Amino acid sequence: MTALDLSSPVAVVGTGTMGQGIAQVALVAGHTVRLYDAVPGRAREAAAAIGARLDRLVEKDRLTGAGRDAARARLLAADALTELADCALVVEAVLERLDVKQELLKELEDIVGDDCLLATNTSSLSVTAVGGALRVPGRLVGLHFFNPAPLMPLVEVVSGFATDVTSATRAYETARAWGKTPVACADTPGFIVNRIARPFYAEAFAVYESQGADPATIDAVLRESGGFRMGAFELTDLIGQDVNESVTHSVWQSFFQDVRFTPSLAQRRLVESGRHGRKSGQGWYDYREGAERPEPHTAEREAPPAYVVAEGGLGPASDLLALIREAGIQVREEDEDHGTRLVLPSGGQLVLADGQTSVEFRDVVYFDLALDYRGATRIALSASRDTSARTVAEATGLFQALGKKVSVIGDVPGMIVARTVARIVDLAHDAVAKGAATEEDIDTAMRLGVNYPLGPFEWSRRLGGSWACSLLDNLHECDPSGRYAPSLALYRHAYATDKREGTS
């Protein structure tokens, strides 16, 4: 099954921001595009807005003047749904309500030809449920574009329970012919991106709710240590707190209130107060005129230790040993079987976040996971009230000597980046095991859909097969609610990896 021929007309119903974006993508690809909106005059307004964006593409040398003129000639505003009768593909981008989408698609089914492909751009509703009202639900597929559709490369092609393979394949190939990067996904709550991205927000909010750190510090650590483009608090302010919380609530409800997807009470209160982020002027941060952006907590300068003792290597943080030597600090290596840690002159230990808390041990400081310890500009440290001030100072001075800013947070098991990455990896393994998508498509979706620095499986391979499972096991002991219990898929992966490597 191949992509739709460019001679085939495409229709978009619903002319909001997303509808206009999808129409522009199909138009620039070479299709005749018909726009329809239930509000009189709205389709013509949308056509004019798309025309203005085509002008800007010409100004930026991304489209020729002749190409713009040809595209404008192919863009038509429809006054009635019956004008879409000869279309080969109709994409609905109307109100995110199941009844509204079902009624529209039932009406369209009586108008278009039997071979017309119907698509829904829903981001949170079940594609199966949307198509459940149709006489021929096999022709309905999910085409989930990301905003802004002309710029974002990712399209999730979602097969409902009744979607025909030929329909899904044609939609996939058409999205690719339009210059997008499609990924195939089963009709699972949240599809790929909105399912697997939940921990990025949830764990940041959980650290905040436990008073482990403030939003500015958590965001800075996610960016400067984790390598994420934006932190969770600033990103949800950009998305809109009401929108982000609604998606989280939808996924949680769709998974029968699975504790792994539990919404944040702090975010709920933010939404209830009307602080929806940038669009309302206030969210986690204040965007009103004259407001100052809070700075992340950064530790005062401390003297570096004269030496460290490396016991058993540092696993995913092994690059630190070279950096410490380059900073002129002596590294004494001891081959120990019982752990991977640095021992400081104080006698205190510096340990990579593993899901345990400092209060469980005598004089331990944890340090957070980094995407790249050489490139990271900030490192978070975690200590309990019982950790000696000297050990915290030596740990702080060590990382400062490596050119890093240091943020000391509360005694948070799994810290910030480590627990976030471990949970993302876990949900990704679980999704593959349940047939939601392939490893390759999940990695592609998370890199392109939410700009993650690595896909979950890329991260899993880099960190080692049992790293995420071990950290979540420890977190589950600290919080036995089930939120952090490793999935069976991750457990199997960890066990199989250890068996291959001869460590179990």
Coordinates of N, CA and C in Angstrom, one line a residue, residues 39-178:
V39 N -18.3 26.6 12.0 CA -18.6 28.0 12.2 C -18.5 28.8 10.9
P40 N -19.6 29.4 10.4 CA -19.6 30.1 9.1 C -18.5 31.1 9.0
G41 N -17.8 31.1 7.9 CA -16.7 32.1 7.7 C -15.3 31.7 8.2
R42 N -15.3 30.7 9.2 CA -14.1 30.3 9.8 C -13.1 29.6 8.8
A43 N -13.6 28.9 7.9 CA -12.7 28.2 6.9 C -12.0 29.2 6.0
R44 N -12.7 30.2 5.6 CA -12.1 31.3 4.7 C -11.1 32.0 5.5
E45 N -11.3 32.3 6.8 CA -10.3 33.0 7.6 C -9.1 32.1 7.8
A46 N -9.3 30.8 7.9 CA -8.2 29.9 8.0 C -7.4 29.8 6.7
A47 N -8.1 29.8 5.6 CA -7.4 29.8 4.3 C -6.5 31.1 4.2
A48 N -7.0 32.2 4.6 CA -6.3 33.5 4.5 C -5.0 33.4 5.4
A49 N -5.2 32.8 6.6 CA -4.1 32.7 7.6 C -3.0 31.8 7.0
I50 N -3.4 30.7 6.4 CA -2.4 29.8 5.8 C -1.7 30.5 4.6
G51 N -2.5 31.3 3.8 CA -1.8 32.0 2.8 C -0.8 33.0 3.3
A52 N -1.0 33.6 4.4 CA -0.1 34.6 5.0 C 1.2 33.8 5.4
R53 N 1.0 32.6 6.0 CA 2.2 31.8 6.4 C 3.0 31.3 5.2
L54 N 2.3 31.1 4.0 CA 3.0 30.8 2.8 C 3.9 31.9 2.4
D55 N 3.3 33.1 2.5 CA 4.1 34.4 2.2 C 5.4 34.4 3.0
R56 N 5.3 34.1 4.3 CA 6.5 34.1 5.2 C 7.5 33.1 4.8
L57 N 7.0 31.9 4.3 CA 7.9 30.9 3.8 C 8.7 31.4 2.6
V58 N 8.0 32.1 1.7 CA 8.7 32.7 0.6 C 9.8 33.7 1.0
E59 N 9.4 34.5 2.0 CA 10.4 35.5 2.5 C 11.6 34.9 3.1
K60 N 11.4 33.7 3.7 CA 12.6 33.0 4.3 C 13.2 32.0 3.3
D61 N 12.9 32.1 2.0 CA 13.5 31.2 1.0 C 13.2 29.8 1.2
R62 N 12.1 29.4 1.9 CA 11.7 28.0 2.1 C 10.7 27.6 1.1
L63 N 10.2 28.5 0.2 CA 9.2 28.2 -0.8 C 9.4 29.3 -1.9
T64 N 9.2 28.8 -3.1 CA 9.3 29.8 -4.2 C 8.0 30.5 -4.4
G65 N 8.1 31.7 -5.0 CA 6.9 32.4 -5.3 C 5.9 31.6 -6.1
A66 N 6.4 30.9 -7.1 CA 5.6 30.1 -8.0 C 4.9 29.0 -7.1
G67 N 5.7 28.4 -6.2 CA 5.2 27.3 -5.4 C 4.1 27.8 -4.5
R68 N 4.2 29.0 -3.9 CA 3.2 29.7 -3.1 C 1.9 29.9 -3.9
D69 N 2.1 30.4 -5.1 CA 0.9 30.7 -5.9 C 0.1 29.5 -6.3
A70 N 0.9 28.4 -6.6 CA 0.3 27.1 -6.9 C -0.5 26.6 -5.7
A71 N 0.2 26.7 -4.5 CA -0.4 26.2 -3.3 C -1.7 26.9 -3.0
R72 N -1.7 28.2 -3.1 CA -2.9 29.0 -2.8 C -4.0 28.6 -3.8
A73 N -3.7 28.3 -5.0 CA -4.7 27.9 -6.0 C -5.4 26.6 -5.6
R74 N -4.6 25.7 -4.9 CA -5.1 24.4 -4.5 C -5.9 24.4 -3.1
L75 N -5.9 25.6 -2.4 CA -6.5 25.7 -1.1 C -7.9 26.2 -1.3
L76 N -8.9 25.5 -0.9 CA -10.3 25.8 -1.0 C -11.0 25.8 0.3
A77 N -11.9 26.8 0.5 CA -12.7 26.8 1.7 C -14.1 26.2 1.3
A78 N -14.5 25.2 2.1 CA -15.8 24.5 1.8 C -16.9 25.1 2.7
D79 N -18.1 25.3 2.1 CA -19.2 25.8 2.9 C -20.1 24.7 3.5
A80 N -19.9 23.4 3.0 CA -20.7 22.3 3.5 C -19.8 21.1 3.4
L81 N -20.1 20.1 4.3 CA -19.4 18.8 4.3 C -19.5 18.1 3.0
T82 N -20.7 18.3 2.3 CA -20.9 17.6 1.1 C -19.8 17.9 0.0
E83 N -19.2 19.1 0.2 CA -18.1 19.5 -0.8 C -16.9 18.7 -0.6
L84 N -16.8 17.8 0.4 CA -15.6 16.9 0.6 C -15.8 15.5 0.0
A85 N -16.9 15.4 -0.8 CA -17.3 14.0 -1.3 C -16.2 13.3 -2.0
D86 N -15.4 14.0 -2.8 CA -14.4 13.4 -3.6 C -13.0 13.3 -3.0
C87 N -12.9 13.6 -1.7 CA -11.6 13.6 -1.1 C -11.2 12.1 -0.8
A88 N -9.9 11.9 -0.9 CA -9.3 10.6 -0.6 C -8.9 10.4 0.9
L89 N -8.7 11.6 1.6 CA -8.4 11.6 3.0 C -9.1 12.8 3.6
V90 N -9.8 12.5 4.8 CA -10.3 13.6 5.6 C -9.8 13.4 7.0
V91 N -9.1 14.5 7.4 CA -8.5 14.5 8.8 C -9.4 15.5 9.6
E92 N -9.9 14.9 10.8 CA -10.7 15.8 11.7 C -9.8 16.3 12.8
A93 N -9.9 17.6 13.0 CA -9.2 18.3 14.1 C -10.1 19.2 14.9
V94 N -11.3 18.6 15.3 CA -12.3 19.3 16.0 C -12.1 19.2 17.5
L95 N -13.1 19.7 18.2 CA -13.1 19.7 19.7 C -12.8 18.3 20.2
E96 N -11.9 18.2 21.2 CA -11.5 17.0 21.8 C -12.6 16.4 22.7
R97 N -13.7 16.0 22.0 CA -14.8 15.3 22.7 C -15.2 14.2 21.9
L98 N -15.4 13.0 22.5 CA -15.7 11.8 21.8 C -17.0 11.9 21.0
D99 N -18.0 12.5 21.7 CA -19.3 12.5 21.0 C -19.3 13.4 19.8
V100 N -18.5 14.5 19.9 CA -18.4 15.5 18.7 C -17.7 14.8 17.6
K101 N -16.6 14.1 17.9 CA -15.8 13.5 16.8 C -16.7 12.3 16.2
Q102 N -17.3 11.6 17.0 CA -18.1 10.4 16.4 C -19.2 10.9 15.5
E103 N -20.0 12.0 15.9 CA -21.0 12.5 15.1 C -20.5 13.0 13.8
L104 N -19.4 13.7 13.8 CA -18.8 14.3 12.6 C -18.4 13.1 11.6
L105 N -17.7 12.1 12.2 CA -17.2 11.1 11.3 C -18.4 10.2 10.8
K106 N -19.5 10.0 11.5 CA -20.6 9.3 11.0 C -21.2 10.1 9.8
E107 N -21.3 11.4 10.0 CA -21.8 12.2 8.9 C -20.9 12.2 7.6
L108 N -19.6 12.2 7.9 CA -18.7 12.1 6.8 C -18.8 10.8 6.1
E109 N -19.0 9.7 6.8 CA -19.1 8.4 6.2 C -20.2 8.3 5.2
D110 N -21.2 9.0 5.4 CA -22.4 9.0 4.4 C -22.1 9.9 3.2
I111 N -21.0 10.7 3.2 CA -20.7 11.6 2.2 C -19.5 11.1 1.3
V112 N -18.5 10.7 1.9 CA -17.3 10.4 1.1 C -17.4 9.0 0.5
G113 N -16.5 8.7 -0.4 CA -16.5 7.3 -1.1 C -16.0 6.2 -0.1
D114 N -16.3 5.0 -0.5 CA -15.9 3.9 0.3 C -14.4 3.7 0.5
D115 N -13.6 4.3 -0.4 CA -12.2 4.1 -0.4 C -11.5 5.3 0.3
C116 N -12.3 6.2 0.8 CA -11.8 7.4 1.5 C -11.2 7.0 2.9
L117 N -10.0 7.5 3.2 CA -9.4 7.2 4.5 C -9.8 8.3 5.4
L118 N -10.3 7.9 6.6 CA -10.7 8.9 7.6 C -9.7 8.9 8.7
A119 N -9.3 10.1 9.2 CA -8.3 10.2 10.3 C -8.7 11.1 11.3
T120 N -8.3 10.8 12.6 CA -8.6 11.7 13.7 C -7.2 12.1 14.2
N121 N -7.1 13.4 14.6 CA -5.9 14.0 15.2 C -6.0 14.0 16.7
T122 N -6.8 13.2 17.3 CA -7.0 13.2 18.7 C -5.6 12.9 19.4
S123 N -5.4 13.6 20.5 CA -4.2 13.4 21.3 C -4.4 12.6 22.6
S124 N -5.7 12.5 23.0 CA -6.0 11.8 24.3 C -7.1 10.8 24.2
L125 N -8.0 10.9 23.2 CA -9.1 9.9 23.1 C -8.7 8.6 22.5
S126 N -9.4 7.6 22.7 CA -9.2 6.3 22.1 C -9.6 6.3 20.6
V127 N -8.7 6.0 19.7 CA -9.0 5.9 18.3 C -10.1 4.8 18.1
T128 N -10.0 3.8 18.9 CA -11.0 2.7 18.8 C -12.4 3.2 19.1
A129 N -12.5 4.0 20.2 CA -13.7 4.6 20.6 C -14.3 5.6 19.6
V130 N -13.4 6.4 19.0 CA -13.8 7.4 18.0 C -14.4 6.7 16.8
G131 N -13.7 5.6 16.4 CA -14.2 4.8 15.2 C -15.4 3.9 15.5
G132 N -15.7 3.7 16.8 CA -16.7 2.7 17.2 C -18.1 3.0 16.7
A133 N -18.3 4.2 16.3 CA -19.7 4.6 15.9 C -19.8 4.5 14.3
L134 N -18.7 4.1 13.7 CA -18.7 4.0 12.2 C -19.3 2.7 11.7
R135 N -19.9 2.7 10.5 CA -20.2 1.4 9.9 C -19.0 0.6 9.5
V136 N -18.0 1.3 9.0 CA -16.7 0.7 8.6 C -15.6 1.3 9.4
P137 N -15.4 0.9 10.6 CA -14.4 1.5 11.5 C -12.9 1.1 11.0
G138 N -12.8 0.2 10.1 CA -11.5 -0.2 9.6 C -10.8 0.9 8.8
R139 N -11.6 1.9 8.3 CA -11.0 2.9 7.5 C -10.5 4.1 8.4
L140 N -10.7 4.1 9.7 CA -10.3 5.2 10.6 C -9.0 4.9 11.2
V141 N -8.1 5.9 11.1 CA -6.8 5.8 11.7 C -6.5 7.0 12.5
G142 N -5.6 7.0 13.5 CA -5.2 8.1 14.2 C -4.0 8.7 13.5
L143 N -4.0 10.0 13.2 CA -2.9 10.8 12.7 C -2.6 11.9 13.7
H144 N -1.7 11.6 14.6 CA -1.5 12.6 15.7 C -0.3 13.4 15.4
F145 N -0.6 14.6 14.8 CA 0.5 15.6 14.6 C 0.8 16.3 15.9
F146 N 2.0 16.9 15.9 CA 2.4 17.7 17.1 C 2.5 19.2 16.7
N147 N 2.2 20.0 17.6 CA 2.1 21.4 17.4 C 3.5 22.2 17.5
P148 N 3.8 23.0 16.5 CA 3.1 23.4 15.3 C 3.4 22.3 14.2
A149 N 2.3 21.9 13.6 CA 2.4 20.8 12.6 C 3.3 21.0 11.5
P150 N 3.4 22.2 10.9 CA 4.4 22.4 9.8 C 5.8 22.3 10.2
L151 N 6.1 22.5 11.5 CA 7.5 22.4 11.9 C 7.9 21.1 12.6
M152 N 7.0 20.6 13.4 CA 7.3 19.3 14.2 C 7.3 18.1 13.2
P153 N 8.4 17.4 13.2 CA 8.6 16.3 12.2 C 7.7 15.0 12.5
L154 N 7.4 14.9 13.8 CA 6.8 13.6 14.2 C 5.3 13.5 13.9
V155 N 4.9 12.3 13.5 CA 3.4 12.0 13.4 C 3.2 10.6 13.9
E156 N 2.4 10.5 15.0 CA 2.1 9.1 15.5 C 0.9 8.6 14.6
V157 N 1.1 7.4 14.0 CA 0.1 6.8 13.2 C -0.5 5.7 14.1
V158 N -1.7 5.9 14.5 CA -2.3 5.1 15.6 C -3.4 4.1 15.0
S159 N -3.2 2.8 15.2 CA -4.2 1.9 14.7 C -5.1 1.5 15.9
G160 N -6.4 1.8 15.7 CA -7.4 1.4 16.6 C -7.6 -0.1 16.5
F161 N -8.4 -0.7 17.4 CA -8.6 -2.1 17.5 C -9.2 -2.6 16.2
A162 N -10.0 -1.8 15.5 CA -10.6 -2.2 14.2 C -10.0 -1.7 13.0
T163 N -8.9 -0.9 13.1 CA -8.3 -0.3 12.0 C -7.7 -1.4 11.1
D164 N -8.0 -1.3 9.8 CA -7.4 -2.2 8.8 C -5.9 -1.9 8.6
V165 N -5.1 -2.9 8.4 CA -3.7 -2.8 8.2 C -3.4 -1.9 6.9
T166 N -4.3 -2.0 5.9 CA -4.1 -1.2 4.7 C -4.3 0.2 5.0
S167 N -5.3 0.5 5.8 CA -5.5 2.0 6.2 C -4.4 2.5 6.9
A168 N -3.9 1.8 7.9 CA -2.7 2.3 8.7 C -1.5 2.5 7.8
T169 N -1.3 1.5 6.9 CA -0.1 1.6 6.1 C -0.2 2.8 5.1
R170 N -1.4 3.0 4.6 CA -1.5 4.2 3.7 C -1.3 5.5 4.4
A171 N -1.9 5.6 5.6 CA -1.7 6.8 6.4 C -0.2 7.0 6.7
Y172 N 0.5 5.9 7.1 CA 1.9 6.0 7.4 C 2.7 6.5 6.2
E173 N 2.5 5.9 5.1 CA 3.2 6.2 3.9 C 2.9 7.6 3.4
T174 N 1.7 8.1 3.6 CA 1.3 9.4 3.2 C 2.0 10.4 4.1
A175 N 2.0 10.2 5.4 CA 2.7 11.1 6.3 C 4.2 11.2 5.9
R176 N 4.8 10.1 5.6 CA 6.2 10.1 5.2 C 6.4 10.9 3.9
A177 N 5.4 10.7 2.9 CA 5.5 11.4 1.6 C 5.3 12.9 1.9
W178 N 4.7 13.3 3.0 CA 4.5 14.8 3.3 C 5.8 15.3 4.0

